[in-house]
Amino acid sequence: MVQNEDGRLKARALEVIPNGLYGHLSVKMQSPRTPQYYKRAKGAYLWDYDDNQYIDYLCAFGPNLFGYGHDEIDAAYIEQLREIDTATGPSVRMVELAEAYADQVSHCDWTMFCKNGTDATTMALMTARAYREKRKILIATGAYHGATKWCTPMPEGTVTEDHAHHIYYEYNNAQSLRRAVEEAGDDLAGVFATPFKHEVIHPQQLPDEEYARTARQLCDEKDALLILDDVRAGFRLDRDCSWEKIGVRPDLSSWGKTLANGHPLSCLMGSDRAREAAGKIFVTGSFWFGAAAMAAGLKTLELIRTTDYIERTIMLGDRLRDGLEQVSKETGIIIDQTGPSQMPLIMINDDDGNRNMPACVAFCDGLLDHGVFFHPFHNMFITPAMSEDDIDRTIDGCHAVAKKLPSIPMPEVAL
Ligand code: PMP
């Protein structure tokens, strides 16, 4: 793997961008071997500025649902762009897409569009508070709901008052949720949940049905709103809201990432119960009503409805999972795999079951030489644009790197 141009770009960025990059792409959180700028993306692949090609298991951290640069979706985007995009008001695409979501997502009676997942979770929080003018918001410890002052995981730039009315509970623990609801007393506004436990580093957990049903029941008893944060998992696990299969319907759900296959679109969906409250809050943005991303959203939804993309993604994810189990057996490297097949968290553990962060980083660094882009501690994403051959090449790469792992120097990791 050549890294000349990427090195030059990193040096230039340091001069004009604080720390070179920020947020989840922060230089501090990436191995120096990870490329930071990318020249091209198509289908399942990504190219850096040194023309190294990777099978990309990050999928833009979620938005790449059907493959980068999808011809039909991009054609819908471009066609709309030629007519009208960001203008003084929205186009008919906004009404069409809200109608289409009301048809597609069981709990959804209305939609409010925005641009990022954080916009959608913030609107959910405000709607829950506006609903009965209550303040307390319940959040699972460690859950990520975005990057603004009420939810950013880092304290810099925030004050304790930003979280003054948050109460934390343990994900998948109905007892812990009950205790948090008791603590909120008669001031409970809403309960946030992610479709499954998908925070970084920790093993992912599928939702416990009793926990999910308890969340619904407690919100009904207390006349508070249940919010499902489907920003990361939405339309990857299900063609409906992610808890539909377990029979739990939220009052509000936040969406983003996959909605327009990479074009900027997110939204808050809600049921009639929350409609009036949603209508009270003042939220907007200069780019929120752009028609092109909504046209891309309509085409993406058509593909969600009419293709076997989820079934194919599960098949590919299972093929990878089985292959890595075999690699683990053959090399003795403990590869811990958790979460749904479509969104695996893949990490290296020590014999005692603890995360071996230097080994995770070394593993991902090594895979770059095999044209495979993995993340050392964030869940990854499978796209149906991957081929069986891509998965098999990934497994071969993992085998080669795992075999070498005990003998290569471990990187220093500042996590
Ligand atoms: N909620 C969840 C569950 C997420 O995974 C993310 C993004 N990773 C967000 C909210 C925030 O979305 P965005 O980065 O688009 O603001």
XYZ file of C-alpha atoms and ligand atoms in Angstrom:
431
model
C 0.000 0.000 0.000
C 1.451 3.337 -1.116
C 0.779 6.381 1.084
C 2.556 9.359 -0.422
C -0.289 11.620 -1.493
C -2.379 10.841 1.581
C 0.592 11.864 3.749
C 0.861 15.157 1.863
C -2.877 15.800 2.257
C -2.716 15.098 5.996
C 0.123 17.637 6.337
C -1.797 20.279 4.334
C -4.944 19.650 6.374
C -3.085 20.183 9.639
C -2.412 23.774 8.533
C -5.998 24.706 7.733
C -8.302 22.285 9.613
C -8.106 22.000 13.418
C -6.141 18.812 14.171
C -6.379 17.838 10.508
C -9.856 16.301 10.953
C -12.489 16.090 13.660
C -15.374 14.079 15.073
C -15.396 10.361 14.352
C -12.714 10.938 11.714
C -10.469 12.756 14.171
C -6.793 12.100 13.562
C -6.536 11.188 17.263
C -8.966 8.310 16.769
C -7.385 6.825 13.656
C -4.261 4.813 13.104
C -1.635 6.827 11.174
C -1.861 4.142 8.468
C -5.539 4.867 7.814
C -6.038 7.030 4.736
C -7.957 10.164 5.578
C -8.969 11.535 2.204
C -10.626 9.612 -0.601
C -10.681 10.242 -4.305
C -13.380 7.907 -5.568
C -16.153 5.618 -4.370
C -18.166 3.186 -6.504
C -20.280 0.200 -5.489
C -18.544 -1.496 -2.576
C -15.168 0.134 -3.247
C -13.239 3.160 -2.126
C -10.014 4.618 -3.585
C -7.581 6.858 -1.749
C -5.373 9.522 -3.348
C -2.569 7.010 -3.825
C -4.966 4.929 -5.951
C -5.162 2.137 -3.399
C -8.503 0.373 -3.761
C -10.402 -0.977 -0.759
C -13.484 -3.105 -0.189
C -15.144 -0.636 2.158
C -16.784 -2.154 5.248
C -17.573 1.272 6.710
C -20.012 2.222 3.949
C -19.576 5.915 4.862
C -20.481 4.896 8.438
C -23.882 3.818 7.181
C -25.212 5.852 4.241
C -23.945 3.471 1.548
C -26.961 1.144 1.473
C -27.095 0.044 -2.182
C -23.558 0.837 -3.320
C -21.690 4.093 -3.841
C -22.642 6.101 -6.911
C -25.766 4.018 -7.512
C -26.820 4.731 -11.108
C -30.609 4.871 -10.621
C -30.505 6.812 -7.349
C -27.982 9.305 -8.669
C -29.976 9.736 -11.881
C -33.065 10.645 -9.806
C -30.939 13.113 -7.809
C -29.459 14.758 -10.894
C -32.769 14.964 -12.739
C -34.297 16.753 -9.751
C -31.253 19.011 -9.388
C -31.840 20.247 -12.942
C -35.411 21.268 -12.070
C -35.222 22.630 -8.541
C -33.257 21.793 -5.386
C -32.658 24.245 -2.526
C -35.033 27.124 -3.166
C -37.389 29.431 -1.334
C -39.623 26.485 -0.514
C -39.784 22.716 -1.013
C -41.069 20.863 -4.070
C -43.757 18.189 -4.426
C -41.044 15.597 -3.630
C -41.377 16.496 0.062
C -45.070 15.612 0.160
C -44.524 12.476 -1.932
C -41.762 11.237 0.362
C -43.733 11.937 3.551
C -46.666 10.022 2.013
C -44.372 7.167 1.027
C -42.933 6.869 4.567
C -46.441 6.917 6.063
C -47.205 3.957 3.756
C -43.988 2.112 4.479
C -43.314 2.537 8.200
C -46.056 1.173 10.450
C -45.904 3.719 13.271
C -45.407 6.695 10.919
C -48.286 9.116 10.290
C -46.123 12.149 9.531
C -42.518 13.112 8.726
C -40.346 16.182 9.272
C -37.241 16.306 7.070
C -33.797 17.565 7.997
C -30.192 16.863 7.039
C -28.289 14.936 9.713
C -29.133 12.272 12.250
C -28.394 14.758 15.019
C -31.070 17.103 13.647
C -33.547 14.227 13.813
C -32.650 13.108 17.360
C -32.678 16.720 18.558
C -36.145 17.230 17.061
C -37.243 14.033 18.812
C -35.975 15.338 22.153
C -37.719 18.698 21.660
C -40.967 17.062 20.534
C -40.959 14.787 23.597
C -40.524 17.812 25.865
C -43.173 19.825 24.028
C -45.636 16.900 24.266
C -46.682 17.403 27.908
C -44.183 20.115 28.855
C -42.060 17.647 30.841
C -38.278 17.696 31.096
C -36.712 14.298 31.873
C -35.205 12.292 29.025
C -34.073 8.699 29.550
C -31.007 7.560 27.609
C -29.140 4.229 27.681
C -25.642 4.617 29.118
C -23.065 4.773 26.320
C -25.638 5.142 23.522
C -24.715 7.557 20.736
C -27.451 9.917 19.566
C -25.362 12.497 17.738
C -22.972 15.363 18.179
C -24.567 18.450 19.616
C -24.422 19.743 23.145
C -27.126 17.494 24.684
C -25.704 14.269 23.230
C -22.045 14.658 22.247
C -19.964 11.980 23.979
C -17.101 14.421 24.755
C -17.536 17.093 27.435
C -15.487 19.893 25.809
C -17.641 22.862 24.859
C -20.630 21.712 26.899
C -21.796 22.520 30.424
C -23.325 20.115 32.919
C -26.658 21.915 32.516
C -26.800 20.584 28.946
C -27.481 17.153 30.481
C -29.290 18.373 33.571
C -32.495 16.510 32.776
C -31.022 13.294 31.438
C -31.413 10.074 33.384
C -29.348 7.091 32.270
C -30.418 3.451 32.280
C -28.787 0.199 31.207
C -29.741 -0.975 27.708
C -31.699 -4.253 27.647
C -32.335 -4.061 31.395
C -36.054 -3.602 32.123
C -35.388 -3.186 35.853
C -32.901 -0.404 35.254
C -35.406 1.300 32.942
C -38.125 1.053 35.616
C -35.802 2.634 38.177
C -34.991 5.504 35.799
C -38.699 6.080 35.137
C -39.327 6.182 38.897
C -36.533 8.714 39.290
C -38.153 10.922 36.635
C -41.324 11.007 38.742
C -44.028 13.108 37.130
C -41.528 14.919 34.894
C -40.878 12.207 32.266
C -40.834 13.547 28.687
C -39.430 10.635 26.731
C -37.330 7.482 26.540
C -34.636 7.061 23.877
C -33.622 3.619 22.658
C -31.501 2.396 19.772
C -32.816 -0.656 17.870
C -29.967 -2.732 19.284
C -26.986 -1.924 21.477
C -24.445 -0.636 18.984
C -21.996 1.555 20.834
C -18.287 1.422 20.002
C -15.905 -1.185 21.483
C -18.508 -3.020 23.602
C -20.047 -6.229 22.310
C -23.262 -5.440 20.444
C -26.506 -6.823 21.853
C -29.745 -7.515 20.027
C -32.781 -6.057 21.818
C -34.315 -8.035 24.641
C -38.056 -8.174 23.942
C -39.048 -7.688 27.557
C -36.946 -4.529 27.724
C -38.507 -3.152 24.535
C -42.057 -3.990 25.679
C -41.367 -2.466 29.099
C -40.203 0.750 27.430
C -43.479 0.915 25.484
C -45.591 0.102 28.524
C -43.872 2.643 30.802
C -44.230 5.405 28.205
C -47.942 4.604 27.926
C -48.409 4.571 31.709
C -46.577 7.888 32.148
C -47.948 9.525 28.981
C -44.403 10.068 27.702
C -43.002 9.444 24.200
C -40.954 6.425 23.174
C -38.234 7.399 20.681
C -36.440 4.812 18.561
C -33.153 6.189 17.226
C -33.016 4.350 13.903
C -30.385 6.684 12.408
C -27.737 3.958 12.144
C -29.811 0.815 11.672
C -32.902 2.143 9.841
C -33.728 0.146 6.666
C -30.715 -2.108 7.261
C -32.499 -4.547 9.568
C -36.038 -4.176 8.278
C -38.069 -2.463 5.564
C -40.107 -0.983 8.436
C -39.017 0.588 11.726
C -36.384 -1.658 13.349
C -38.562 -2.722 16.318
C -41.550 -3.654 14.160
C -40.469 -7.314 14.102
C -40.572 -7.493 17.879
C -43.961 -5.802 17.907
C -42.961 -2.540 19.617
C -43.983 0.682 17.899
C -42.376 3.943 19.018
C -44.130 7.310 18.996
C -41.159 8.923 17.289
C -38.297 7.518 15.232
C -35.217 9.327 13.989
C -33.692 8.356 10.636
C -30.771 9.447 8.469
C -27.806 7.711 6.864
C -29.473 5.211 4.478
C -32.504 7.277 3.481
C -31.075 8.616 0.213
C -28.097 6.272 -0.225
C -25.553 8.961 0.660
C -27.380 12.098 -0.425
C -28.014 14.383 2.539
C -31.373 13.514 4.042
C -32.609 12.646 7.501
C -35.971 12.863 9.182
C -38.131 12.489 12.235
C -41.140 10.217 11.782
C -43.994 10.175 14.251
C -47.407 8.842 15.091
C -50.590 10.868 15.461
C -50.074 10.916 19.214
C -46.990 13.121 18.776
C -48.241 15.212 15.861
C -49.419 18.239 17.822
C -46.213 18.423 19.881
C -44.060 18.159 16.742
C -46.060 21.022 15.276
C -45.181 23.261 18.225
C -41.388 23.179 18.073
C -39.441 25.638 15.907
C -36.858 23.786 13.858
C -35.470 24.505 10.422
C -32.338 24.756 8.309
C -31.290 26.448 5.092
C -30.826 23.134 3.271
C -33.548 21.042 4.892
C -36.070 21.405 2.074
C -33.779 20.621 -0.867
C -35.645 18.525 -3.428
C -32.750 16.555 -4.949
C -31.992 14.497 -1.827
C -35.733 13.830 -1.485
C -35.881 12.568 -5.084
C -32.955 10.289 -4.224
C -34.888 9.247 -1.103
C -37.919 8.259 -3.196
C -35.770 6.130 -5.506
C -33.966 4.564 -2.531
C -37.325 3.664 -0.979
C -38.448 2.110 -4.256
C -35.371 -0.149 -4.168
C -36.026 -0.929 -0.493
C -39.523 -2.061 -1.433
C -38.733 -3.977 -4.578
C -35.333 -5.658 -4.191
C -33.988 -8.463 -2.008
C -31.245 -6.190 -0.628
C -31.750 -7.159 3.050
C -31.730 -10.879 2.320
C -28.606 -10.512 0.176
C -26.883 -8.390 2.831
C -27.622 -11.019 5.488
C -26.288 -13.765 3.211
C -23.045 -11.818 2.634
C -22.727 -10.919 6.336
C -23.184 -14.560 7.327
C -20.602 -15.657 4.778
C -18.108 -13.211 6.321
C -19.017 -14.289 9.855
C -18.584 -18.008 9.067
C -15.301 -17.317 7.278
C -13.901 -15.328 10.201
C -14.931 -18.045 12.663
C -12.859 -20.424 10.586
C -9.919 -17.950 10.526
C -10.148 -17.718 14.300
C -10.057 -21.522 14.658
C -7.143 -21.905 12.268
C -4.954 -19.097 13.621
C -5.868 -19.081 17.328
C -6.548 -15.301 17.149
C -9.779 -14.600 19.038
C -12.000 -12.676 16.630
C -15.069 -11.518 18.529
C -18.065 -10.933 16.254
C -21.279 -9.415 17.588
C -24.405 -7.729 16.289
C -26.676 -8.416 13.327
C -25.122 -9.926 10.177
C -25.690 -6.646 8.297
C -23.824 -4.534 10.903
C -21.087 -6.591 12.542
C -18.682 -5.385 15.207
C -15.471 -7.342 14.673
C -12.746 -7.051 17.324
C -9.739 -8.991 18.585
C -9.878 -10.233 22.185
C -7.213 -11.472 24.576
C -7.419 -14.986 25.981
C -9.107 -13.526 29.066
C -11.915 -12.027 26.971
C -10.769 -8.391 27.131
C -10.487 -6.193 24.058
C -6.928 -6.068 22.729
C -6.996 -2.578 21.217
C -3.426 -2.591 19.817
C -4.201 -5.913 18.098
C -7.471 -4.484 16.711
C -5.561 -1.556 15.208
C -2.761 -3.800 13.893
C -5.367 -6.110 12.331
C -7.055 -3.228 10.472
C -3.679 -1.727 9.473
C -2.662 -5.098 8.031
C -5.912 -5.478 6.107
C -5.257 -2.215 4.242
C -2.415 -4.044 2.465
C -4.978 -6.607 1.316
C -7.340 -3.961 -0.035
C -9.811 -4.298 2.841
C -11.048 -1.366 4.916
C -12.135 -2.410 8.437
C -12.660 -0.285 11.558
C -10.857 -1.308 14.766
C -13.704 -0.542 17.187
C -16.843 0.736 15.415
C -19.508 -1.548 13.990
C -19.244 -1.992 10.254
C -21.794 -2.304 7.448
C -22.303 -4.782 4.647
C -23.701 -3.554 1.342
C -25.431 -5.783 -1.221
C -23.075 -4.168 -3.743
C -20.355 -6.450 -2.344
C -19.841 -9.684 -4.251
C -19.280 -13.134 -2.809
C -15.761 -12.820 -4.183
C -15.249 -9.579 -2.181
C -16.230 -11.443 0.970
C -13.924 -14.363 0.153
C -11.010 -12.015 -0.572
C -11.719 -10.317 2.764
C -11.622 -13.645 4.572
C -8.328 -14.535 2.854
C -6.895 -11.148 3.891
C -8.053 -11.666 7.481
C -6.442 -15.103 7.486
C -3.098 -13.749 6.278
C -3.087 -10.870 8.784
C -4.265 -13.000 11.735
C -1.492 -15.517 11.040
C 1.136 -12.743 11.207
C -0.424 -10.900 14.143
C 1.513 -12.568 17.002
C 4.845 -11.693 15.383
C 4.320 -8.046 14.338
C 5.074 -5.072 16.624
C 1.889 -3.728 18.219
C 1.055 -0.073 17.491
C 0.701 2.355 20.374
C -2.966 3.106 20.832
C -4.174 6.261 22.531
C -7.759 5.110 23.063
N -27.907 8.407 16.211
C -27.216 7.301 15.911
C -27.679 5.990 16.455
C -26.085 7.370 15.094
O -25.393 6.260 14.803
C -25.696 8.628 14.578
C -24.482 8.776 13.686
N -23.508 7.834 13.795
C -26.438 9.751 14.928
C -27.539 9.615 15.731
C -26.051 11.113 14.426
O -26.171 11.187 13.045
P -25.388 12.296 12.220
O -23.929 11.973 12.333
O -25.900 12.147 10.830
O -25.727 13.620 12.829
